[in-house]
PDB file of C-alpha atoms and ligand atoms in Angstrom:
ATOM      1  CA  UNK A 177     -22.148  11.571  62.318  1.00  0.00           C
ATOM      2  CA  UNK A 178     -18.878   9.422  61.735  1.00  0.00           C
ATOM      3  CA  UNK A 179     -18.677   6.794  58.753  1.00  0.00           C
ATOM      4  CA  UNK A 180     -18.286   3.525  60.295  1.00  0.00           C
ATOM      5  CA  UNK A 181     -15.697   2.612  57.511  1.00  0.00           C
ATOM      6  CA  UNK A 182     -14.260   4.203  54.589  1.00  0.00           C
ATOM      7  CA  UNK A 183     -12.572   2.988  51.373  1.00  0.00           C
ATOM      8  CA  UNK A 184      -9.765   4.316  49.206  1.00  0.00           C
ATOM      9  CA  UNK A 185     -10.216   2.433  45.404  1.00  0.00           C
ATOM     10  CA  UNK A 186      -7.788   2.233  43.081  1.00  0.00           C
ATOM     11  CA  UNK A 187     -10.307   4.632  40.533  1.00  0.00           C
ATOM     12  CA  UNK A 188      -9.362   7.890  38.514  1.00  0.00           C
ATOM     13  CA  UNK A 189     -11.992   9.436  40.262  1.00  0.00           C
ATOM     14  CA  UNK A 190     -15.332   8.214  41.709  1.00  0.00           C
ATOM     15  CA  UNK A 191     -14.833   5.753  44.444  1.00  0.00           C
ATOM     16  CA  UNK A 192     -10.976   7.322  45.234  1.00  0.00           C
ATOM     17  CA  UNK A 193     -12.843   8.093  48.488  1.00  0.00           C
ATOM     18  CA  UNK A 194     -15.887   6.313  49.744  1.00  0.00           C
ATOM     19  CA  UNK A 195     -17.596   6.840  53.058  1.00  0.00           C
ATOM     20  CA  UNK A 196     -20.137   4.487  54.620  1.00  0.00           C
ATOM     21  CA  UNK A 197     -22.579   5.192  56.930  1.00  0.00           C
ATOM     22  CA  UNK A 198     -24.772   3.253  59.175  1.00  0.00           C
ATOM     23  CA  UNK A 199     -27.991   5.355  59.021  1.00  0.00           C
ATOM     24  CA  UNK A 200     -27.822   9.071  57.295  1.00  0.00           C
ATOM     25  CA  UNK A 201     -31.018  10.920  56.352  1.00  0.00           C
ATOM     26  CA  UNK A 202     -30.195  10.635  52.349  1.00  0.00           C
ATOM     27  CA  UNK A 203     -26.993   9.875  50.903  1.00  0.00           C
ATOM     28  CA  UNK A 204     -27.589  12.355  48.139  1.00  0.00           C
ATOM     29  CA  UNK A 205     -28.089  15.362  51.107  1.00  0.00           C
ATOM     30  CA  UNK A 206     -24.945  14.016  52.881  1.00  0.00           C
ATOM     31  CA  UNK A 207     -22.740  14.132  49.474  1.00  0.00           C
ATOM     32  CA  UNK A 208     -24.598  17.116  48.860  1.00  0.00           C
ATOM     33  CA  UNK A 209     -23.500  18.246  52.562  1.00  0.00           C
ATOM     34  CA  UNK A 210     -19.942  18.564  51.282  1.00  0.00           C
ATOM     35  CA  UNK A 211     -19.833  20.269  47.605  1.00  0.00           C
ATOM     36  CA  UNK A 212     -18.255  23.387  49.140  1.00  0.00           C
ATOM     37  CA  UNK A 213     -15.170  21.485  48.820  1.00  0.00           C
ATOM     38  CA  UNK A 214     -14.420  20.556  45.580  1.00  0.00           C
ATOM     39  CA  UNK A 215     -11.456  18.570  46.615  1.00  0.00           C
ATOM     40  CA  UNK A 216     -14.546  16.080  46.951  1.00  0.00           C
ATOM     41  CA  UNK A 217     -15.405  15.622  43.732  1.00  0.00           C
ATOM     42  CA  UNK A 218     -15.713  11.820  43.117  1.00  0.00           C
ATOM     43  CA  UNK A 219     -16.390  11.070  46.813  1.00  0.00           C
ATOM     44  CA  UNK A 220     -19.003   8.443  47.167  1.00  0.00           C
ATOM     45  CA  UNK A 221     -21.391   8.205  49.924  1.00  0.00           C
ATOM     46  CA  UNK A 222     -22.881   4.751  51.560  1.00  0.00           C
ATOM     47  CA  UNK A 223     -25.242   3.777  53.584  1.00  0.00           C
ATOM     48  CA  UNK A 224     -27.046   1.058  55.198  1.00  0.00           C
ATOM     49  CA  UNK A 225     -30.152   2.677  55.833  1.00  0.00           C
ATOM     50  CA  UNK A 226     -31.698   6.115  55.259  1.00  0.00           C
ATOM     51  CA  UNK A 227     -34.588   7.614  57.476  1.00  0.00           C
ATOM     52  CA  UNK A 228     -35.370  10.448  54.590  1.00  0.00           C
ATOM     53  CA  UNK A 229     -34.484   8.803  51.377  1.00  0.00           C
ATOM     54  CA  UNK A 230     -35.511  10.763  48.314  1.00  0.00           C
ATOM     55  CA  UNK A 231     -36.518   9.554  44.753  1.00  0.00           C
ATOM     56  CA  UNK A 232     -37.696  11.200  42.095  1.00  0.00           C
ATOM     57  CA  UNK A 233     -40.923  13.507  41.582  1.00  0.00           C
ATOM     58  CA  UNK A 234     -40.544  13.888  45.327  1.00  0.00           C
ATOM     59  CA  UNK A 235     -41.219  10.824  46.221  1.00  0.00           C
ATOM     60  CA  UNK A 236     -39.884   9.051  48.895  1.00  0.00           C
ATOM     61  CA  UNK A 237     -37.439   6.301  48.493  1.00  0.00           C
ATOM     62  CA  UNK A 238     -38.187   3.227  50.948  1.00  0.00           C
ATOM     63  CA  UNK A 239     -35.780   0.548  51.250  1.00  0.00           C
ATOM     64  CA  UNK A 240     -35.158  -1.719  54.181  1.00  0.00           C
ATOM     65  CA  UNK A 241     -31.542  -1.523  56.260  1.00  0.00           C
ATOM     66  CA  UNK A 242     -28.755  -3.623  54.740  1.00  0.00           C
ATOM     67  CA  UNK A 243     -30.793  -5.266  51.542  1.00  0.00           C
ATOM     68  CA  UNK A 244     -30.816  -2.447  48.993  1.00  0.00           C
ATOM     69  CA  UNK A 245     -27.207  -0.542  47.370  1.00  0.00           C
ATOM     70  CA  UNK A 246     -27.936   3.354  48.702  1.00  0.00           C
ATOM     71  CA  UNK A 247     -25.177   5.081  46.714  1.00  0.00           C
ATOM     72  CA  UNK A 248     -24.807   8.978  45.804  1.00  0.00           C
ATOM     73  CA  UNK A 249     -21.281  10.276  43.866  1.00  0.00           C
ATOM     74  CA  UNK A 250     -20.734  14.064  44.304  1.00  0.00           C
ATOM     75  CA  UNK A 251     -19.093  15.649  40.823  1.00  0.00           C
ATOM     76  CA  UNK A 252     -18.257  18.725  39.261  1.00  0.00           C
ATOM     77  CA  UNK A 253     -18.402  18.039  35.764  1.00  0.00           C
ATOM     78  CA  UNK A 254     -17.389  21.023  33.360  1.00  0.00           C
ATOM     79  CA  UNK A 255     -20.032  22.836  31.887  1.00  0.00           C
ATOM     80  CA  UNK A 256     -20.739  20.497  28.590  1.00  0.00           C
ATOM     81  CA  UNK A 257     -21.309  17.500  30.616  1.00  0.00           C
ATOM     82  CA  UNK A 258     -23.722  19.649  33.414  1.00  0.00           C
ATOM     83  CA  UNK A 259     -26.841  17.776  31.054  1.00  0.00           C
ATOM     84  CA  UNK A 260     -29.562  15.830  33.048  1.00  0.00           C
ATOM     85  CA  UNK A 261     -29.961  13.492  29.883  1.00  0.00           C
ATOM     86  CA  UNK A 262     -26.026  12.743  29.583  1.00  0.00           C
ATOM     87  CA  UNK A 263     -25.782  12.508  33.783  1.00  0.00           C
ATOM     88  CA  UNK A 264     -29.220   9.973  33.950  1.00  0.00           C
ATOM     89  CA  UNK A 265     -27.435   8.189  30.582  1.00  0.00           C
ATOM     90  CA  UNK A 266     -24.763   7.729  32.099  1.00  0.00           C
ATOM     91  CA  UNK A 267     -25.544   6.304  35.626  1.00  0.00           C
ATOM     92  CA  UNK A 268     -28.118   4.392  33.972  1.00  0.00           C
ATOM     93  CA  UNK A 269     -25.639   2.791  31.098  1.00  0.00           C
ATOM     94  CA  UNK A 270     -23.104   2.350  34.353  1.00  0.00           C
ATOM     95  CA  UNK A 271     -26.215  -0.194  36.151  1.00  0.00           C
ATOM     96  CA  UNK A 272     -27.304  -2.059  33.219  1.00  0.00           C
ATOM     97  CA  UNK A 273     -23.302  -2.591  33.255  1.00  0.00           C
ATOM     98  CA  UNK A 274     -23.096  -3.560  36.508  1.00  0.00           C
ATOM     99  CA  UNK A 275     -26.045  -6.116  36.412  1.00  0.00           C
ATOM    100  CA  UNK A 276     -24.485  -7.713  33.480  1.00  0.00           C
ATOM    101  CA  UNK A 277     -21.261  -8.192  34.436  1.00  0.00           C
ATOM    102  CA  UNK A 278     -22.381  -9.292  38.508  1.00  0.00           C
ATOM    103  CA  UNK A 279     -25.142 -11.245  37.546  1.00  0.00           C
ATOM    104  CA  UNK A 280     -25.199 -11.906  33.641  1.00  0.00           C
ATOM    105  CA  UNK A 281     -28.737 -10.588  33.800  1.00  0.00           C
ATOM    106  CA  UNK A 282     -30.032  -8.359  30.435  1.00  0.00           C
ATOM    107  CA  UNK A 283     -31.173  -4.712  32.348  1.00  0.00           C
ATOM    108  CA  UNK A 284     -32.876  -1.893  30.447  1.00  0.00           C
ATOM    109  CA  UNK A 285     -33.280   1.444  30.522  1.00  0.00           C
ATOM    110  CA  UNK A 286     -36.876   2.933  31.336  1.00  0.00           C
ATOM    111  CA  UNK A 287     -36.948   6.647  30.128  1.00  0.00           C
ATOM    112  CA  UNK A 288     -35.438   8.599  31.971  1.00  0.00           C
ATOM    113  CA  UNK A 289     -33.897   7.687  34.950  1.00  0.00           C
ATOM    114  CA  UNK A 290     -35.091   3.762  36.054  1.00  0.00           C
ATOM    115  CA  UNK A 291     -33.581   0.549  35.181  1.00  0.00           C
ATOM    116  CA  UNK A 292     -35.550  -2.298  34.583  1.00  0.00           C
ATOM    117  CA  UNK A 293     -34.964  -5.978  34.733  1.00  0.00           C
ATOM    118  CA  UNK A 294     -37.510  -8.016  32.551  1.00  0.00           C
ATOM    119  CA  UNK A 295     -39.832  -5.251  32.487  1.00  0.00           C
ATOM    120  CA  UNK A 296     -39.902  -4.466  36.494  1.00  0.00           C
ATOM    121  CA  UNK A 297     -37.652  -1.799  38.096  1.00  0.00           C
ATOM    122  CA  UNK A 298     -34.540  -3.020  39.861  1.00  0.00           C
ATOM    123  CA  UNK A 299     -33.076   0.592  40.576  1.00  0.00           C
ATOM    124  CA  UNK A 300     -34.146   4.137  40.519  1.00  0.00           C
ATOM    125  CA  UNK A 301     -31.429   7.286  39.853  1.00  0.00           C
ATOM    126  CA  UNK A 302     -31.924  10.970  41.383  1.00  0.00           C
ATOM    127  CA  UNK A 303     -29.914  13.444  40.174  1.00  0.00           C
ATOM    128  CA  UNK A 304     -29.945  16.671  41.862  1.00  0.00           C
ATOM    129  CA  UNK A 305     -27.631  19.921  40.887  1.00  0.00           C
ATOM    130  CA  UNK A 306     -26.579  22.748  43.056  1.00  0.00           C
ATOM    131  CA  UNK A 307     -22.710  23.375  43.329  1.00  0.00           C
ATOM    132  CA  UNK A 308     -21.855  20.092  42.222  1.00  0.00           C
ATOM    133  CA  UNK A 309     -23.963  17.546  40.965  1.00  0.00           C
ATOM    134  CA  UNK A 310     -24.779  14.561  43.335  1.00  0.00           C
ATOM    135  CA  UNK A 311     -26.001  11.285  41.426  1.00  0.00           C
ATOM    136  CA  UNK A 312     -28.049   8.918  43.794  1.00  0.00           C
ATOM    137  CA  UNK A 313     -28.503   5.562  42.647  1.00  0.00           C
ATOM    138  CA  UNK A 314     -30.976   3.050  44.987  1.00  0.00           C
ATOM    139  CA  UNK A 315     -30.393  -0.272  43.694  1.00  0.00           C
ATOM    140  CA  UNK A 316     -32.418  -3.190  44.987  1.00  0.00           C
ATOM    141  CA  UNK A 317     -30.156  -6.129  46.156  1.00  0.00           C
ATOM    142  CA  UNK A 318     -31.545  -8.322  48.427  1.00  0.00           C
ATOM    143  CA  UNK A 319     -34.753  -7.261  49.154  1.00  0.00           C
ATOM    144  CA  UNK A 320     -37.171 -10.563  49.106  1.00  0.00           C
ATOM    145  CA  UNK A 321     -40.933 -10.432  46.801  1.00  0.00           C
ATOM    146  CA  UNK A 322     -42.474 -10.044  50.165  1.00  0.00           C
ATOM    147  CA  UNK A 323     -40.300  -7.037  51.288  1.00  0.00           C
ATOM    148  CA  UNK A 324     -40.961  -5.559  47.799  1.00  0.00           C
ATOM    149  CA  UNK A 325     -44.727  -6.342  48.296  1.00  0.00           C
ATOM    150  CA  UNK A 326     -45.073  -5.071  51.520  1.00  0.00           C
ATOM    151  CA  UNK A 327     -43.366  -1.864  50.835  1.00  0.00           C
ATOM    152  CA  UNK A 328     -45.916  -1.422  48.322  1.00  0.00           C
ATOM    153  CA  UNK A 329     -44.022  -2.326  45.050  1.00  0.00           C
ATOM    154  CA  UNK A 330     -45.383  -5.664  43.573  1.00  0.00           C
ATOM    155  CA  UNK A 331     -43.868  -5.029  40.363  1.00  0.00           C
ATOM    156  CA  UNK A 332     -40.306  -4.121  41.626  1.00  0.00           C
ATOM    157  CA  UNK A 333     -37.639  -6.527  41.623  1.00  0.00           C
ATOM    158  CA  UNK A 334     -34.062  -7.254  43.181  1.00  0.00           C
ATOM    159  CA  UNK A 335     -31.145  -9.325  41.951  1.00  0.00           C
ATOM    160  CA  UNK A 336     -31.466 -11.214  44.722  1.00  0.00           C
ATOM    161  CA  UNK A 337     -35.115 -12.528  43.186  1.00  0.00           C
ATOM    162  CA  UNK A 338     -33.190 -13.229  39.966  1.00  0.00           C
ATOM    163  CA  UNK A 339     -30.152 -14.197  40.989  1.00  0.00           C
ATOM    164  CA  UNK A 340     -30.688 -15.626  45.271  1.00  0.00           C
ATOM    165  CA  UNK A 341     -28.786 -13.177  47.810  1.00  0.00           C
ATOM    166  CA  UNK A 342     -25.631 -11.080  46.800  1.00  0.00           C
ATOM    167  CA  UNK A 343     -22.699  -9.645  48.608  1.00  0.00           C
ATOM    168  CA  UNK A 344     -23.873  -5.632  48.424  1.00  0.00           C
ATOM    169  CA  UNK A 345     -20.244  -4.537  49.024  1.00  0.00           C
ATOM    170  CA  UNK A 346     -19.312  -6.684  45.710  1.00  0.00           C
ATOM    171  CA  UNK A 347     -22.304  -4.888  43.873  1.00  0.00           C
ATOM    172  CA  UNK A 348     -20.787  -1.383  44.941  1.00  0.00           C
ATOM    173  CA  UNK A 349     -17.687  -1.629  43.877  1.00  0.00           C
ATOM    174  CA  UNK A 350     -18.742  -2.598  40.553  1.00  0.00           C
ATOM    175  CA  UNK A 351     -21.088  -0.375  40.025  1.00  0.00           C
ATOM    176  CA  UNK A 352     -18.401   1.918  40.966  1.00  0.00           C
ATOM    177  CA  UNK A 353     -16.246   0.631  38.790  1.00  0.00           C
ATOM    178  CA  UNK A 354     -18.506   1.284  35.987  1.00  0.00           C
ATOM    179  CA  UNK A 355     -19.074   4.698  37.024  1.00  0.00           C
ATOM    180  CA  UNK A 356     -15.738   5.901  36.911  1.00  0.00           C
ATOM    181  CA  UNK A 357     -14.711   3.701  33.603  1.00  0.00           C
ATOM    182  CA  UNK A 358     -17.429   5.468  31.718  1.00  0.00           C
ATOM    183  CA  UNK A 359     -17.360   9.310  33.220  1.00  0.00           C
ATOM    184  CA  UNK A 360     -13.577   9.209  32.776  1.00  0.00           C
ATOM    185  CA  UNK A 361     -14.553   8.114  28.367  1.00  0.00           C
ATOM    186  CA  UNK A 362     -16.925  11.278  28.575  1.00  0.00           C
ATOM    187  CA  UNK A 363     -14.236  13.505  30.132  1.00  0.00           C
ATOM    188  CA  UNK A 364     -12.242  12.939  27.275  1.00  0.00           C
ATOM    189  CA  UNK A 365     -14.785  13.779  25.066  1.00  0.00           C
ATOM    190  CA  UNK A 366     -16.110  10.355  23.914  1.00  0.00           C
ATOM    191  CA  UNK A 367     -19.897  10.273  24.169  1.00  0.00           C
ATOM    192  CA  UNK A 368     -20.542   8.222  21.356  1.00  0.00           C
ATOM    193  CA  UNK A 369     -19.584   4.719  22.876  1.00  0.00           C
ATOM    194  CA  UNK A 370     -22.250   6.000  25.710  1.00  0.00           C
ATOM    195  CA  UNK A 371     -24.737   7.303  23.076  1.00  0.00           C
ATOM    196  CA  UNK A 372     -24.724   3.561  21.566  1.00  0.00           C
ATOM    197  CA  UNK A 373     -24.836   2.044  24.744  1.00  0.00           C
ATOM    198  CA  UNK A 374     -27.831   4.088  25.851  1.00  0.00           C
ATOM    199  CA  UNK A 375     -29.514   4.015  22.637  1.00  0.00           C
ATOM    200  CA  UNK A 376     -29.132  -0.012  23.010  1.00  0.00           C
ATOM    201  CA  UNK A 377     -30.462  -0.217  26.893  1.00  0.00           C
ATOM    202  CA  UNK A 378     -33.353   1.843  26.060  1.00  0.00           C
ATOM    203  CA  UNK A 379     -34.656  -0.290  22.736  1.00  0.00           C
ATOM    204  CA  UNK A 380     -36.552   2.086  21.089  1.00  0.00           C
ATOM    205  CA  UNK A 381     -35.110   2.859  18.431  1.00  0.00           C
ATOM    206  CA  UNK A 382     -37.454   2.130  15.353  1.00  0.00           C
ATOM    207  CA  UNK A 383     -39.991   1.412  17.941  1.00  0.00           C
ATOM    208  CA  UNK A 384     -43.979   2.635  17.605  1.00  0.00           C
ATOM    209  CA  UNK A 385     -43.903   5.158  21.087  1.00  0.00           C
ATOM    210  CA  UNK A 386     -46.059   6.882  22.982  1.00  0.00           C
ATOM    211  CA  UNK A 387     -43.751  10.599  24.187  1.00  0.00           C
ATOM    212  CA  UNK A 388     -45.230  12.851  26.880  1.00  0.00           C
ATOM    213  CA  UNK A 389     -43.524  16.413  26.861  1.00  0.00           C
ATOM    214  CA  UNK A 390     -45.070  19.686  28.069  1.00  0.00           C
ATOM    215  CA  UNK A 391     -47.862  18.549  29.601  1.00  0.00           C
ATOM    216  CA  UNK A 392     -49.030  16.697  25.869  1.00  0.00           C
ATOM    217  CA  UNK A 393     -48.658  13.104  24.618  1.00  0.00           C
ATOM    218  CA  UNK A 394     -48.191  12.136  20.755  1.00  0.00           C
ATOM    219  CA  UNK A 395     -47.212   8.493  19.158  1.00  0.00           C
ATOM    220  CA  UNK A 396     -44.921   7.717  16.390  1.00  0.00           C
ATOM    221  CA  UNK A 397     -41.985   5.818  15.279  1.00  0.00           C
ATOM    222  CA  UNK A 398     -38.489   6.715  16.995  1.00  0.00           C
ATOM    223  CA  UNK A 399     -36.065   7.760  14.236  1.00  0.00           C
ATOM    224  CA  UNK A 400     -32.963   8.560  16.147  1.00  0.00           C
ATOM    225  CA  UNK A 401     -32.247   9.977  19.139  1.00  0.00           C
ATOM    226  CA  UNK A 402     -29.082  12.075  20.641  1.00  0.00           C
ATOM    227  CA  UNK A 403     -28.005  14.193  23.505  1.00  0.00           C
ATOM    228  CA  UNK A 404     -29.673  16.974  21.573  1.00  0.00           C
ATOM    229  CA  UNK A 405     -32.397  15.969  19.870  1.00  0.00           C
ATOM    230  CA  UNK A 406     -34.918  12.572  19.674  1.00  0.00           C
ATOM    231  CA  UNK A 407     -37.134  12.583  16.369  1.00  0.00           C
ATOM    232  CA  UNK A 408     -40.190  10.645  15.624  1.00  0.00           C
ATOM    233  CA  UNK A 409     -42.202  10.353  12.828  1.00  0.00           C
ATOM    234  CA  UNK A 410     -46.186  10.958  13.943  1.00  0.00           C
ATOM    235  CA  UNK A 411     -48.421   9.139  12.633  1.00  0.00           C
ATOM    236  CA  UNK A 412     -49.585  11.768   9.608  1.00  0.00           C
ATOM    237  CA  UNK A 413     -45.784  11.388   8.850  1.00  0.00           C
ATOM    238  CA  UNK A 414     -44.859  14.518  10.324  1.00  0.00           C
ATOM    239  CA  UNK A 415     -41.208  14.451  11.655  1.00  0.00           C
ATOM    240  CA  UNK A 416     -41.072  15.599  15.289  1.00  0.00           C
ATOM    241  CA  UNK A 417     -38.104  17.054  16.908  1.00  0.00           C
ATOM    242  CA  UNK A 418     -37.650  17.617  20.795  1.00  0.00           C
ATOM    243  CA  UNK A 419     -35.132  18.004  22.795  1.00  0.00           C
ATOM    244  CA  UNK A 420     -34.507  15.557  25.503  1.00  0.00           C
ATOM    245  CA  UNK A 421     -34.550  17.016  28.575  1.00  0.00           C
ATOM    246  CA  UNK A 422     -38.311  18.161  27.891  1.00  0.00           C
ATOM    247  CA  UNK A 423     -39.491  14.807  27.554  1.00  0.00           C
ATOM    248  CA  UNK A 424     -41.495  13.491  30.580  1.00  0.00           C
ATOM    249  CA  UNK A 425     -41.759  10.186  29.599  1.00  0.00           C
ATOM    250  CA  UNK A 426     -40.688   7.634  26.142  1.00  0.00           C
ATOM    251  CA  UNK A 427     -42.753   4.383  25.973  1.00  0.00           C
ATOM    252  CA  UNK A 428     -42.804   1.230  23.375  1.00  0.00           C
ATOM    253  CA  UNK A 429     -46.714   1.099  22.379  1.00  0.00           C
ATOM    254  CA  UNK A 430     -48.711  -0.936  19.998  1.00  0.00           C
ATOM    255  CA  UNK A 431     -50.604   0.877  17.343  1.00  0.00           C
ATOM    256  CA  UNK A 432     -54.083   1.112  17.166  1.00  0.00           C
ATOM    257  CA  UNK A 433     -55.829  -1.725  15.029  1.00  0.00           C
ATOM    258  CA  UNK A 434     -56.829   0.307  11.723  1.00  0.00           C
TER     259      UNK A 434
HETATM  260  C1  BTN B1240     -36.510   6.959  41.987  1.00  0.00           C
HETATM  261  O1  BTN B1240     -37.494   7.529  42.456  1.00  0.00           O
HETATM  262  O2  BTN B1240     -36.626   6.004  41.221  1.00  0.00           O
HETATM  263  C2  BTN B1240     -35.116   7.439  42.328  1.00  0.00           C
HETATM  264  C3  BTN B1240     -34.672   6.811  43.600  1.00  0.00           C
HETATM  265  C4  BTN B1240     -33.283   7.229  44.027  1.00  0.00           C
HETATM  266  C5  BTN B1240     -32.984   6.682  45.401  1.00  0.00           C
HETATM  267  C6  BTN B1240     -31.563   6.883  45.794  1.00  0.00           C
HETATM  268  S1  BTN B1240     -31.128   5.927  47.201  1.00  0.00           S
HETATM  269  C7  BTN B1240     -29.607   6.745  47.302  1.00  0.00           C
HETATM  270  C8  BTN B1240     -29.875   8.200  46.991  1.00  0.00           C
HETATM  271  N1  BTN B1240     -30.260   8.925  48.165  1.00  0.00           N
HETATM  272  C9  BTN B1240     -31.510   9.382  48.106  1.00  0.00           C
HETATM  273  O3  BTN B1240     -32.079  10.035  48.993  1.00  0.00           O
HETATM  274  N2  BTN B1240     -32.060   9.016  46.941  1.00  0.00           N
HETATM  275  C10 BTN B1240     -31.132   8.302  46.112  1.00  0.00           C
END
């Protein structure tokens, strides 16, 4: 299968080389397809339409040809930036980003790896690891509320719903953009700027929350939160300390009436 077009951009690394496809099975296999060479890291991988799209707890990952942004990037980081929580962070920071700057809209984060805009999900990430890592980012673009409906997601949304249709090449490039800006700042060591910029997209911070880890659910206050450890304060007062990567889920929740 040949890419039907291919761009060089002007980046430090992701986006140097993009391919775009037609119709693959799932960009993230086809990026995945080509981590024995890591002359590839940074290559990007496009595509109009996938017939096996994957998204995350195996799920399946629907989206109508030509209206959503189907976009993997195949890395190599070095070991201290192989984490799931910095890699979600910062593909997730990179959209919010991307959705500000294109369409001046205010995007969150949803815990781990979805972004939301006002409170309905606009984009899903799926990162998967063997030799390299490959980051696959879905972003809904022009889907319609019907589309969304009818493929079963009534409470999805697409910037063309918020904003009327958008130029998906546009989108890509910025998102790029954003991807490469902020994974060259961590290569050089800087993960604070991210850490702030996560921290702020997610909102939680101070927040009552409901956090699901190991198969258990407990509520309290979130106290701080890192790429190492996210404390809350239970309810008897009892600080709580996990790390990141086993936390399922990290919801805002109202406390029971006393
Ligand atoms: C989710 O379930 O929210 C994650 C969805 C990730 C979908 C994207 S689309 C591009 C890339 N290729 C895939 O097969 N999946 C990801």
């Amino acid at each position: 299968m040949t890419p039907r077009a291919e761009w060089q951009l002007a980046m430090r690394r992701i986006g140097r080389r993009v391919l775009i496809f037609d119709e693959v099975d799932s960009t993230n296999s086809r990026a995945a397809a080509m981590s024995s060479d890591r002359n590839n890291d940074g290559l990007v991988i496009l595509a109009d339409n996938q017939t096996a799209g994957r998204g995350q707890h195996g799920r399946n990952w629907q989206c109508p040809r030509g209206e959503g942004l189907l976009l993997s990037v195949l890395l190599f980081p070095p070991t201290p930036l192989r984490r799931p929580v910095l890699l979600a962070a910062w593909a997730a920071v990179a959209i919010c980003e991307t959705i500000r700057r294109h369409s001046n809209l205010q995007a969150r984060i949803k815990w781990p790896n979805d972004v939301l805009v006002e409170g309905r999900k606009i984009c899903g990430i799926l990162i998967e690891q063997s030799q390299g890592v490959v980051a696959g980012i879905g972003l809904n673009v022009n889907q319609s509320t019907e589309t969304l409906s009818f493929a079963g997601l009534p409470m999805a949304t697409s910037l063309a719903i918020q904003r009327g249709q958008q130029n998906r090449d546009l989108v890509a490039q910025l998102l790029i953009y954003q991807l490469d800006a902020i994974y060259d700042q961590m290569n050089s060591g800087d993960l604070e700027l991210l850490r702030r910029q996560w921290i702020d997209r997610l909102d939680l911070l101070g927040k009552f929350v409901e956090v699901e880890y190991h198969r258990q659910s407990v509520r309290g206050t979130l106290m701080d939160l890192d790429w190492s450890q996210v404390i809350i304060n239970l309810e008897n007062g009892t600080p709580l300390c996990l790390q990141p990567e086993h936390i399922l889920h990290l919801h805002e929740v109202v406390p029971d009436s006393p």
